[in-house]
Coordinates of C-alpha atoms in Angstrom, one line a residue:
Chain A
M62 CA -0.5 0.0 0.1
Q63 CA 1.4 3.7 -0.7
I64 CA 0.1 4.7 2.4
V65 CA 2.4 2.2 4.1
K66 CA 4.9 2.7 2.0
K67 CA 4.6 6.5 3.0
I68 CA 4.7 6.3 6.6
L69 CA 8.0 4.1 6.7
E70 CA 9.6 6.4 4.5
G71 CA 8.7 8.9 7.4
D72 CA 6.3 11.7 5.2
I73 CA 5.0 13.7 7.4
K74 CA 1.8 14.6 5.5
T75 CA 0.8 10.9 5.2
A76 CA 1.4 9.9 8.9
A77 CA -0.5 12.7 9.9
R78 CA -2.9 12.6 7.4
F79 CA -3.6 8.8 9.2
I80 CA -3.3 9.9 12.7
R81 CA -6.7 11.7 11.7
D82 CA -8.4 9.0 10.6
I83 CA -7.4 6.7 13.8
D84 CA -8.4 9.5 16.0
D85 CA -12.0 9.4 13.9
K86 CA -11.8 5.7 14.3
M87 CA -12.1 5.4 10.4
P88 CA -12.7 1.5 9.2
N89 CA -9.8 1.5 6.8
V90 CA -7.3 2.2 9.8
S91 CA -6.7 -1.2 10.9
N92 CA -5.3 -2.8 7.7
V93 CA -2.7 0.0 7.5
L94 CA -1.7 -0.6 11.0
K95 CA -1.2 -4.6 10.5
K96 CA 1.4 -3.7 7.7
L97 CA 3.1 -1.1 9.5
Y98 CA 3.7 -3.1 13.0
P99 CA 6.3 -5.6 12.3
H100 CA 8.4 -2.1 12.1
T101 CA 7.7 -0.8 15.5
G102 CA 9.7 -1.9 18.0
H103 CA 12.4 0.3 17.8
A104 CA 10.9 3.5 20.1
Y105 CA 11.0 4.2 23.4
I106 CA 8.2 5.1 25.1
I107 CA 7.1 8.2 27.4
G108 CA 3.9 8.5 29.2
I109 CA 3.9 12.1 31.4
T110 CA 1.0 12.6 32.6
G111 CA 0.3 15.1 35.8
F112 CA -2.9 17.7 37.0
P113 CA -3.5 20.9 34.5
G114 CA -1.0 23.8 35.1
V115 CA 1.7 21.9 36.3
G116 CA 3.9 22.5 33.6
K117 CA 3.4 19.6 31.4
S118 CA 3.8 21.1 28.0
T119 CA 6.7 22.9 29.1
L120 CA 8.5 19.7 30.3
V121 CA 7.6 18.5 26.9
D122 CA 9.2 21.1 25.2
Q123 CA 12.3 20.8 27.1
L124 CA 12.8 16.6 26.7
I125 CA 12.4 17.5 23.1
Q126 CA 15.3 19.8 23.6
V127 CA 17.3 17.4 25.2
I128 CA 16.8 14.4 22.6
R129 CA 17.3 16.5 20.1
E130 CA 20.7 17.8 21.5
Q131 CA 21.8 13.9 21.7
G132 CA 20.9 13.7 17.6
K133 CA 17.8 11.4 18.1
S134 CA 14.3 11.8 16.7
V135 CA 11.3 12.7 18.7
G136 CA 7.1 12.1 18.4
V137 CA 5.1 13.7 20.6
I138 CA 1.3 13.0 21.0
S139 CA -0.8 15.2 23.0
I140 CA -4.0 13.6 24.3
D141 CA -6.8 16.2 25.2
P142 CA -10.2 15.5 24.4
T143 CA -11.6 18.1 21.8
S144 CA -12.0 21.5 23.5
P145 CA -14.5 23.5 21.3
F146 CA -14.6 26.0 24.1
S147 CA -10.5 27.1 23.9
G148 CA -9.6 24.9 20.9
G149 CA -6.8 23.6 23.1
A150 CA -5.0 20.7 21.7
I151 CA -5.1 21.9 18.0
L152 CA -4.3 25.4 18.6
G153 CA -1.6 23.8 21.4
D154 CA -0.1 21.5 18.3
R155 CA 0.4 24.8 15.9
I156 CA 2.4 26.9 18.6
R157 CA 4.6 24.1 18.8
M158 CA 4.6 23.1 15.1
Q159 CA 5.9 27.0 14.4
R160 CA 8.7 26.7 17.2
N161 CA 9.9 23.0 15.6
A162 CA 8.8 24.1 11.7
L163 CA 12.3 23.5 10.5
D164 CA 13.2 19.9 12.4
D165 CA 11.7 16.8 10.3
D166 CA 12.8 14.9 13.4
V167 CA 10.0 16.7 15.7
F168 CA 6.6 14.8 15.2
I169 CA 3.8 16.4 17.2
R170 CA 0.5 15.4 16.8
S171 CA -3.0 15.5 19.3
L172 CA -5.7 13.3 19.9
A173 CA -8.3 15.1 20.2
T174 CA -11.8 13.2 20.1
R175 CA -13.1 11.1 22.6
G176 CA -16.1 8.6 21.2
Y177 CA -18.5 7.6 23.9
F178 CA -17.4 3.9 23.4
G179 CA -13.9 4.4 24.8
G180 CA -10.7 3.4 22.6
L181 CA -8.5 6.2 23.8
T182 CA -5.9 3.5 24.9
A183 CA -6.4 1.4 21.4
S184 CA -6.1 4.8 19.5
T185 CA -3.4 5.9 21.4
K186 CA -1.5 2.6 20.4
G187 CA -2.5 3.0 17.4
V188 CA -0.7 6.6 16.9
V189 CA 1.8 5.2 18.6
D190 CA 2.9 2.5 16.0
V191 CA 2.4 4.9 13.3
M192 CA 5.5 6.9 15.0
D193 CA 7.4 4.0 15.7
A194 CA 7.1 2.4 12.2
M195 CA 8.2 6.3 11.0
G196 CA 11.5 5.2 12.9
K197 CA 11.2 7.9 15.8
D198 CA 13.5 7.5 18.3
F199 CA 11.6 8.5 21.1
I200 CA 8.3 9.3 21.7
L201 CA 6.6 11.2 24.3
V202 CA 2.4 11.0 25.4
E203 CA 1.6 13.6 27.1
T204 CA -2.1 13.8 28.6
V205 CA -4.2 16.4 29.9
G206 CA -5.7 15.1 33.3
V207 CA -5.3 12.4 35.8
G208 CA -8.6 10.4 35.2
Q209 CA -8.8 6.7 35.0
D210 CA -8.4 7.3 31.2
E211 CA -5.0 8.6 31.2
V212 CA -4.2 6.1 33.8
D213 CA -5.2 3.6 31.2
V214 CA -3.6 5.3 28.4
M215 CA 0.1 5.4 30.2
N216 CA 0.1 1.8 29.4
V217 CA 1.8 2.3 26.3
A218 CA 4.6 3.7 28.0
H219 CA 7.7 2.2 29.1
S220 CA 8.7 4.9 31.5
T221 CA 5.8 7.2 32.9
L222 CA 6.3 10.8 34.4
I223 CA 3.5 12.0 36.7
V224 CA 4.4 15.7 37.3
L225 CA 3.4 17.8 40.5
I226 CA 3.9 21.1 41.6
P227 CA 5.2 21.7 45.2
G228 CA 1.6 22.8 47.8
M229 CA -0.5 20.0 46.3
G230 CA -0.3 18.3 49.5
D231 CA -4.2 18.1 49.7
N232 CA -4.3 16.7 45.7
I233 CA -1.0 14.2 46.5
Q234 CA -3.3 12.6 49.3
A235 CA -6.0 12.8 46.3
I236 CA -3.6 11.3 43.8
K237 CA -5.5 7.7 43.0
A238 CA -3.6 4.8 43.5
G239 CA -4.1 3.5 40.0
I240 CA -1.6 6.6 38.8
L241 CA 0.7 5.9 41.8
E242 CA 1.0 2.2 40.4
V243 CA 2.0 3.5 36.7
G244 CA 4.4 6.1 38.1
D245 CA 7.9 5.2 37.5
I246 CA 8.9 8.7 37.9
F247 CA 7.9 11.4 40.1
V248 CA 8.5 15.0 38.7
I249 CA 8.7 17.9 41.3
N250 CA 7.7 20.9 38.7
K251 CA 8.4 24.3 39.9
A252 CA 10.7 23.2 42.5
D253 CA 12.2 26.8 43.4
Q254 CA 8.0 27.4 44.8
K255 CA 7.8 26.9 48.9
G256 CA 6.6 23.5 49.9
V257 CA 8.8 21.4 48.0
E258 CA 10.7 19.7 50.4
R259 CA 6.8 18.4 52.4
T260 CA 6.2 17.1 48.6
V261 CA 9.0 15.0 48.0
R262 CA 8.6 13.9 51.7
D263 CA 4.9 13.0 51.1
I264 CA 6.1 11.3 47.8
Q265 CA 8.7 9.8 49.3
I266 CA 6.6 8.4 52.1
M267 CA 3.9 7.0 49.3
I268 CA 6.4 4.9 47.7
E269 CA 7.7 3.7 50.5
I270 CA 4.6 2.1 51.9
D271 CA 3.5 1.4 48.3
Q272 CA 6.8 -0.6 48.3
S273 CA 6.4 -2.2 52.1
L274 CA 2.8 -3.7 50.6
K275 CA 4.6 -5.7 48.1
R276 CA 5.8 -8.7 48.6
G277 CA 8.0 -11.8 46.6
E278 CA 8.6 -11.5 42.7
D279 CA 7.1 -7.7 42.5
K280 CA 9.6 -6.6 45.4
D281 CA 12.3 -7.2 42.6
G282 CA 10.5 -4.3 40.3
W283 CA 11.4 -0.7 39.7
V284 CA 11.1 1.8 43.0
P285 CA 9.8 5.1 41.6
K286 CA 12.5 7.9 41.6
I287 CA 11.6 11.6 42.6
M288 CA 13.1 14.2 40.3
R289 CA 13.0 18.0 40.7
T290 CA 12.8 20.4 37.7
Q291 CA 11.8 23.8 36.8
A292 CA 11.2 23.3 33.4
I293 CA 10.7 26.9 32.2
A294 CA 13.7 27.6 33.3
G295 CA 15.2 24.3 31.8
V296 CA 16.7 23.3 35.1
G297 CA 16.7 19.3 36.2
T298 CA 15.4 18.2 32.5
K299 CA 18.9 17.0 31.5
E300 CA 18.9 15.4 34.5
L301 CA 15.3 14.0 34.1
F302 CA 16.3 12.8 30.9
D303 CA 19.1 10.7 32.3
Q304 CA 17.0 9.2 35.2
I305 CA 14.6 7.7 32.2
I306 CA 17.8 6.2 30.4
V307 CA 18.4 4.6 33.7
H308 CA 15.1 3.3 34.1
R309 CA 15.0 2.1 30.5
D310 CA 18.7 0.6 30.9
F311 CA 16.8 -1.2 34.4
L312 CA 13.8 -2.1 32.0
F313 CA 15.9 -3.8 29.2
G314 CA 18.4 -5.1 31.9
E315 CA 18.4 -6.4 35.2
G316 CA 15.0 -6.0 35.8
I317 CA 13.8 -7.5 32.4
D318 CA 11.7 -10.6 34.5
Y319 CA 10.0 -8.0 35.8
Y320 CA 9.5 -6.0 32.6
K321 CA 8.2 -8.7 30.7
K322 CA 5.7 -9.1 33.2
R323 CA 4.2 -5.7 33.1
K324 CA 4.1 -5.7 29.1
Y325 CA 2.2 -8.8 29.0
L326 CA -0.3 -7.4 31.1
R327 CA -0.5 -4.0 29.4
D328 CA -0.3 -5.9 26.0
R329 CA -3.4 -7.5 27.6
L330 CA -5.0 -4.5 28.6
E331 CA -4.3 -3.0 25.0
L332 CA -5.5 -6.0 23.4
L333 CA -8.9 -6.0 25.7
D334 CA -9.4 -1.9 24.5
M335 CA -8.5 -2.6 21.7
I336 CA -11.5 -5.9 21.2
E337 CA -14.0 -3.3 23.2
S338 CA -13.4 -0.4 20.8
K339 CA -14.6 -2.2 17.5
I340 CA -17.4 -4.0 19.1
L341 CA -18.8 -1.0 20.4
G342 CA -17.9 1.3 17.6
D343 CA -19.6 -1.3 15.1
M344 CA -22.7 -1.8 17.3
I345 CA -23.3 2.0 18.1
N346 CA -22.7 2.6 14.6
R347 CA -25.4 0.3 13.9
L348 CA -27.8 1.7 16.7
E349 CA -26.8 5.3 15.5
K350 CA -28.3 4.8 11.9
S351 CA -31.4 2.4 13.0
G352 CA -32.7 5.2 15.2
E353 CA -33.5 2.2 17.1
L354 CA -32.5 4.3 20.4
D355 CA -35.0 7.3 19.4
E356 CA -37.5 4.7 19.5
A357 CA -36.5 3.6 22.4
L358 CA -36.9 6.8 24.7
G359 CA -40.3 6.9 22.3
K360 CA -41.6 3.8 24.0
M361 CA -39.6 5.1 27.9
Y362 CA -41.9 8.1 27.5
D363 CA -44.9 7.5 26.1
D364 CA -45.7 4.0 27.0
N365 CA -43.4 4.1 30.3
I366 CA -41.1 1.1 29.8
D367 CA -38.4 0.8 31.9
P368 CA -34.8 1.3 30.3
Y369 CA -33.4 -1.5 31.8
T370 CA -36.1 -3.6 29.7
L371 CA -35.7 -1.4 26.3
C372 CA -31.9 -2.3 27.2
D373 CA -32.3 -5.6 27.0
D374 CA -34.3 -5.3 23.8
I375 CA -32.1 -3.4 22.0
I376 CA -29.2 -6.2 22.9
E377 CA -31.3 -9.3 22.2
R378 CA -31.7 -7.3 18.7
L379 CA -28.0 -5.9 17.7
L380 CA -26.4 -9.6 18.7
H381 CA -28.3 -10.9 16.3
K382 CA -28.1 -8.5 13.9
D383 CA -31.7 -7.4 13.6
I384 CA -30.4 -3.7 13.7
Chain B
M38 CA -39.5 -10.2 44.9
Q39 CA -38.8 -9.8 48.6
I40 CA -35.5 -7.6 47.6
V41 CA -37.7 -5.0 45.6
K42 CA -40.2 -4.7 48.9
K43 CA -37.6 -4.2 51.3
I44 CA -36.0 -1.4 49.1
L45 CA -39.5 0.3 48.6
E46 CA -39.7 0.4 52.3
G47 CA -36.3 1.7 52.9
D48 CA -34.5 -0.8 54.4
I49 CA -31.1 0.1 54.5
K50 CA -29.3 -3.4 54.8
T51 CA -31.3 -4.6 51.8
A52 CA -30.4 -1.3 49.8
A53 CA -26.8 -1.5 50.6
R54 CA -26.3 -5.0 49.6
F55 CA -28.3 -4.8 46.6
I56 CA -25.9 -1.1 45.7
R57 CA -22.8 -3.6 46.1
D58 CA -24.2 -6.0 43.5
I59 CA -24.7 -3.3 41.6
D60 CA -21.3 -1.9 41.9
D61 CA -19.9 -5.4 41.4
K62 CA -21.9 -5.7 37.9
M63 CA -23.8 -8.9 39.3
P64 CA -26.0 -10.6 36.4
N65 CA -29.1 -10.4 38.1
V66 CA -29.1 -6.6 39.2
S67 CA -31.5 -5.5 36.0
N68 CA -34.3 -7.9 37.3
V69 CA -34.8 -5.7 40.4
L70 CA -34.2 -2.5 38.5
K71 CA -36.5 -3.1 36.2
K72 CA -39.3 -3.8 39.5
L73 CA -38.0 -0.4 41.7
Y74 CA -38.5 1.6 38.4
P75 CA -42.0 2.6 38.1
H76 CA -41.1 4.0 42.0
T77 CA -38.9 6.5 40.9
G78 CA -39.1 10.0 39.9
H79 CA -39.4 11.7 43.2
A80 CA -35.6 12.7 44.5
Y81 CA -34.0 15.4 43.4
I82 CA -30.5 14.5 41.9
I83 CA -27.5 17.1 42.7
G84 CA -23.8 16.3 41.3
I85 CA -20.8 17.8 42.9
T86 CA -17.4 17.4 40.9
G87 CA -13.8 19.4 40.9
F88 CA -10.5 18.9 41.4
P89 CA -9.1 16.8 44.3
G90 CA -8.5 19.3 46.8
V91 CA -11.3 22.0 46.6
G92 CA -13.4 20.9 49.4
K93 CA -16.4 18.5 48.1
S94 CA -16.4 16.4 51.0
T95 CA -17.2 19.5 53.3
L96 CA -19.1 20.6 51.0
V97 CA -21.1 17.7 50.8
D98 CA -21.4 17.3 54.8
Q99 CA -22.1 20.8 55.0
L100 CA -25.5 20.6 52.2
I101 CA -26.7 17.2 53.9
Q102 CA -27.0 19.7 57.1
V103 CA -28.8 21.9 55.5
I104 CA -31.4 19.5 53.5
R105 CA -31.5 17.7 57.2
E106 CA -32.6 21.2 58.8
Q107 CA -35.4 21.6 56.0
G108 CA -36.8 17.7 57.0
K109 CA -36.0 16.2 54.2
S110 CA -34.6 13.1 53.4
V111 CA -31.0 12.7 51.5
G112 CA -28.9 9.9 50.0
V113 CA -25.1 10.3 49.0
I114 CA -23.3 8.6 46.3
S115 CA -19.5 9.0 46.3
I116 CA -17.9 7.9 43.1
D117 CA -14.2 6.6 43.7
P118 CA -12.4 4.1 41.7
T119 CA -11.4 1.2 44.1
S120 CA -8.0 3.0 46.1
P121 CA -6.1 0.1 47.4
F122 CA -3.6 2.3 48.5
S123 CA -5.4 4.7 50.6
G124 CA -8.7 3.0 51.1
G125 CA -10.2 6.5 50.5
A126 CA -13.9 5.4 49.3
I127 CA -14.4 2.9 51.8
L128 CA -12.5 4.8 54.8
G129 CA -14.8 8.0 53.7
D130 CA -17.6 5.9 53.9
R131 CA -17.3 4.8 57.1
I132 CA -16.0 8.3 59.0
R133 CA -19.1 9.4 57.4
M134 CA -21.6 6.6 58.5
Q135 CA -20.7 7.1 61.8
R136 CA -21.0 11.1 61.8
N137 CA -24.8 10.3 60.7
A138 CA -25.1 7.0 62.2
L139 CA -28.7 8.1 64.2
D140 CA -30.2 9.6 61.0
D141 CA -31.9 7.4 59.2
D142 CA -33.0 10.0 56.5
V143 CA -29.4 10.2 55.8
F144 CA -27.9 7.2 53.2
I145 CA -24.1 7.0 51.9
R146 CA -23.0 4.9 50.0
S147 CA -19.6 4.7 47.6
L148 CA -19.1 3.2 44.3
A149 CA -15.5 2.1 44.5
T150 CA -14.8 -0.2 41.2
R151 CA -14.5 0.4 37.5
G152 CA -14.5 -2.7 35.5
Y153 CA -12.6 -2.3 32.1
F154 CA -15.5 -1.9 30.4
G155 CA -16.9 1.6 31.5
G156 CA -20.3 1.2 32.5
L157 CA -20.0 3.9 35.9
T158 CA -22.4 6.0 34.7
A159 CA -25.1 2.9 34.0
S160 CA -23.8 1.8 38.0
T161 CA -24.5 5.5 39.5
K162 CA -28.1 5.6 37.4
G163 CA -28.7 2.6 38.9
V164 CA -27.8 3.4 42.7
V165 CA -29.6 7.2 41.8
D166 CA -33.2 5.0 41.1
V167 CA -32.3 2.3 44.4
M168 CA -31.9 5.7 46.5
D169 CA -34.8 7.2 44.3
A170 CA -37.3 4.2 45.3
M171 CA -36.4 4.4 49.0
G172 CA -37.8 7.4 49.1
K173 CA -34.8 10.2 49.4
D174 CA -36.4 13.7 48.8
F175 CA -32.5 14.6 47.4
I176 CA -29.7 12.0 46.2
L177 CA -26.0 14.1 46.0
V178 CA -23.7 12.3 43.4
E179 CA -19.8 13.3 44.3
T180 CA -17.2 12.3 41.8
V181 CA -13.4 12.3 42.6
G182 CA -11.5 14.5 39.7
V183 CA -13.1 16.1 36.7
G184 CA -12.2 13.4 33.6
Q185 CA -14.5 12.4 31.1
D186 CA -16.0 9.9 32.9
E187 CA -16.7 12.2 35.9
V188 CA -18.6 14.4 33.1
D189 CA -20.1 11.6 31.6
V190 CA -21.9 10.5 35.3
M191 CA -23.0 14.2 35.9
N192 CA -25.7 13.2 33.1
V193 CA -27.4 12.0 35.9
A194 CA -27.7 15.2 38.1
H195 CA -30.7 17.6 37.8
S196 CA -28.2 20.5 39.0
T197 CA -24.6 20.1 38.5
L198 CA -22.1 22.0 40.9
I199 CA -19.1 22.4 39.4
V200 CA -16.5 23.1 42.7
L201 CA -13.4 25.4 42.5
I202 CA -11.1 27.2 44.7
P203 CA -9.2 30.1 44.8
G204 CA -6.1 30.9 42.4
M205 CA -6.4 27.8 39.8
G206 CA -5.8 30.4 37.4
D207 CA -4.4 27.8 34.9
N208 CA -6.6 24.8 35.9
I209 CA -9.3 27.1 34.8
Q210 CA -8.3 27.3 31.8
A211 CA -7.6 23.7 31.4
I212 CA -11.3 22.8 32.9
K213 CA -12.3 20.9 29.7
A214 CA -15.1 22.4 27.3
G215 CA -17.2 19.4 28.9
I216 CA -16.7 20.2 32.5
L217 CA -18.2 23.7 31.6
E218 CA -21.3 22.5 29.3
V219 CA -22.1 20.5 32.5
G220 CA -22.1 22.9 34.9
D221 CA -24.9 24.7 36.2
I222 CA -23.3 26.4 39.8
F223 CA -19.8 27.1 39.9
V224 CA -19.1 27.1 43.7
I225 CA -15.9 28.8 44.4
N226 CA -14.9 27.2 47.8
K227 CA -12.4 28.2 50.4
A228 CA -13.7 31.5 49.2
D229 CA -11.6 33.5 52.0
Q230 CA -8.2 32.6 50.1
K231 CA -6.7 35.3 48.0
G232 CA -7.3 35.5 44.5
V233 CA -11.3 34.6 45.0
E234 CA -12.1 37.9 42.6
R235 CA -9.6 36.5 39.6
T236 CA -11.2 33.6 40.1
V237 CA -14.7 34.5 39.9
R238 CA -13.9 36.8 37.1
D239 CA -12.3 34.4 34.9
I240 CA -15.1 31.8 35.6
Q241 CA -17.5 34.9 34.4
I242 CA -15.7 35.3 31.4
M243 CA -16.1 31.5 30.5
I244 CA -19.7 31.5 31.0
E245 CA -20.2 34.6 28.4
I246 CA -18.3 33.7 25.8
D247 CA -20.3 30.5 26.6
Q248 CA -22.9 32.2 26.2
S249 CA -22.4 34.1 23.5
L250 CA -21.8 31.4 21.2
K251 CA -25.0 29.7 21.7
R252 CA -27.7 30.6 19.3
G253 CA -31.4 30.1 19.1
E254 CA -33.3 27.8 21.7
D255 CA -30.1 27.0 23.4
K256 CA -30.1 30.9 24.6
D257 CA -33.2 30.3 26.2
G258 CA -31.7 27.9 28.9
W259 CA -30.0 27.8 31.8
V260 CA -27.1 30.9 32.7
P261 CA -24.6 29.1 35.0
K262 CA -24.6 30.8 38.5
I263 CA -21.3 31.6 40.4
M264 CA -21.5 30.8 44.3
R265 CA -18.9 31.4 47.1
T266 CA -18.4 29.4 50.0
Q267 CA -16.5 28.3 53.2
A268 CA -17.6 24.8 53.4
I269 CA -15.5 24.4 56.6
A270 CA -17.1 27.5 58.3
G271 CA -20.7 26.5 57.0
V272 CA -20.4 30.0 54.9
G273 CA -22.5 30.4 52.2
T274 CA -23.7 26.6 52.0
K275 CA -27.3 27.7 53.3
E276 CA -27.2 30.3 49.9
L277 CA -26.0 27.4 47.8
F278 CA -28.4 25.2 48.4
D279 CA -31.2 28.0 47.8
Q280 CA -29.4 28.7 44.7
I281 CA -30.0 24.6 43.5
I282 CA -33.4 24.9 44.6
V283 CA -33.9 28.4 42.4
H284 CA -32.6 26.4 39.4
R285 CA -35.1 23.1 40.1
D286 CA -37.5 25.4 39.9
F287 CA -36.3 27.1 36.9
L288 CA -36.1 23.5 35.2
F289 CA -39.3 22.6 36.0
G290 CA -40.5 26.1 35.5
E291 CA -40.1 28.2 32.6
G292 CA -37.0 26.1 30.9
I293 CA -39.6 23.2 30.9
D294 CA -38.5 23.1 27.2
Y295 CA -34.8 23.2 27.7
Y296 CA -34.7 20.9 30.6
K297 CA -36.9 17.9 28.2
K298 CA -34.6 18.5 25.5
R299 CA -31.9 18.0 27.8
K300 CA -33.3 15.4 29.6
Y301 CA -33.4 13.3 26.5
L302 CA -30.4 13.6 25.1
R303 CA -28.8 12.5 28.9
D304 CA -31.3 9.5 29.0
R305 CA -30.4 8.7 25.5
L306 CA -26.4 9.2 26.7
E307 CA -27.7 7.0 29.9
L308 CA -28.8 4.1 27.6
L309 CA -26.3 4.2 25.1
D310 CA -24.0 3.6 28.3
M311 CA -25.8 0.9 29.8
I312 CA -26.0 -1.1 26.6
E313 CA -22.5 -0.9 26.2
S314 CA -21.6 -2.1 30.0
K315 CA -24.0 -4.8 29.4
I316 CA -22.8 -6.3 25.6
L317 CA -18.7 -5.7 27.0
G318 CA -19.6 -7.2 30.5
D319 CA -20.6 -10.3 28.5
M320 CA -18.1 -10.8 26.2
I321 CA -15.8 -9.8 28.5
N322 CA -16.8 -12.6 31.0
R323 CA -16.9 -15.3 28.1
L324 CA -13.4 -14.1 26.9
E325 CA -11.9 -13.9 30.7
K326 CA -13.3 -17.2 31.0
S327 CA -12.3 -19.2 27.6
G328 CA -8.4 -18.4 28.3
E329 CA -9.0 -16.9 24.5
L330 CA -6.9 -13.4 25.5
D331 CA -3.8 -15.3 26.4
E332 CA -4.0 -17.4 23.7
A333 CA -3.6 -14.4 21.1
L334 CA -1.2 -13.3 23.1
G335 CA 0.9 -15.8 22.8
K336 CA 0.5 -16.1 19.2
M337 CA 1.2 -12.3 19.4
Y338 CA 4.8 -12.7 21.0
D339 CA 5.7 -16.4 19.8
D340 CA 4.3 -16.5 16.2
N341 CA 4.5 -12.4 16.0
I342 CA 0.9 -12.2 14.4
D343 CA -0.4 -8.5 15.0
P344 CA -2.6 -7.2 17.5
Y345 CA -5.0 -5.7 15.3
T346 CA -5.5 -9.2 13.4
L347 CA -5.7 -10.8 16.5
C348 CA -8.5 -8.4 17.6
D349 CA -10.5 -9.2 14.8
D350 CA -9.9 -12.7 15.3
I351 CA -11.2 -12.5 18.4
I352 CA -14.0 -10.5 17.5
E353 CA -15.3 -12.9 14.5
R354 CA -15.6 -15.6 17.2
L355 CA -16.8 -13.2 19.8
L356 CA -19.9 -12.5 17.7
H357 CA -20.4 -15.9 16.5
K358 CA -20.5 -17.0 19.7
D359 CA -17.7 -19.5 19.3
I360 CA -16.3 -18.0 22.4

């Protein structure tokens, strides 16, 4: 296929158009991804998550510089549900694209949409595969927010960075265990602000409790590290990148058994997400086209039929392809 | 059914056990919900969301007091994905339950789990129906976090409160449009902290832009209000509740057309979520039991078959009930 060939050659226009197709969950997507897959596995994937306002974008920009200084190429995937109000993702892309316009080895894309039937992880995995097949050495996956969706998305990363700022006392306690569990490196950004020691200590304690709860094999895993940065001034970002490389060397070195186990669980989740998103995509499409949903709501309002019964009816017909 | 009768009588033990079944997505659940449904529609449902650390729990506690002072009964649903680390939801429940132990008209439950196949909105809707059927006058649905899941859950509420604190400048800009759209009342909590005027102004501008973007019919809808509270001192919470009642009176009065249109869209989303969660629940169960997923991963590792092909194979067999 022409499109596969072009992506493998690193053609930015073709890749950008195909990524939009992934984001829009177009039906042709998986045939191309099947052909790209044998050419993936080279890229090292770094996930970056944290509450809005902690400076994730600045940190990502700094990491791009560090990676480029080492002569490596980089892809960036920014995950941000469509924001018709601020146009955040798209606007951010343009600004960044301009800054890196002359550098072919920096490729930045946003995943903007989110269907009603999940599949955010599956879409992200697809875009990662595209950038990987293009030959990018590093892929940064940046998410806005710290919901369950974001935790799930982090499954695609080799190293996951949780970005925090000092003085988030309440917030740290509120960080979901899921986030703690995916975090390989905790980055305290804006580390010149007061309260930084307290924040470092709080996370240290969290990590220690988490480690002490682990038994047996899990103990041989990675103990999350804490790094301090002032991304806006470029302070600590080189050291942060070095720490990411330390994590990478651990995963593919002495931690290989831990890595393989973790990879298996994550691949499993990814496959599950892919299956779910495809099944639902198909069925919801059929439902939307058939007008069945509105008919059911009519029955609910006019004939006082409860939604639980309507749900069972619709499923029965969906599975028998009567819809 | 005995369980339906007991829930309609307001039996707390039976209701609590059944709510756990909903949370665990037990198969018997929908039969009971079908029977409870004709007894719902009395309760007024209030959604409360916002970033961790803004004081949502304290605000909920204060609203409970205000509602009880008016002689009305209240149910509280706290949505918090299982947190094995902090045990947040469960612990919080216990503390609150103790405080309200002598008051039969306060019923507090947490939804702790979250499956890999969505359905959080469907579960929440189920629990709301239970509490509604028990005869609660008000039901407060509190979520932790502001991800897409939380936005979706807010669909079940009549009035949705977005809780913020002063000085969240960056955060406010980062609030997803989805959140803005579900927000009926913006609550600036900790309103004694500096920066409150700025925060109020920022939200005011957001609301104005949002309103100016709306055309035609939508213009006759509700214009979100901004309220200030210091929940910890009980300041402003009575006024907040009064504002909720103003919103309720609007929805069922002059705003009835707007309300009906909004309710239709929300009922549609709920039904869709219910269908999705049931279809996937069934299929994922079959997948897990059959060992098909692990077999597929074996093929991926050993025979180098790409996940996209494996996904298509599994779906093919799932739909033909070969799994």
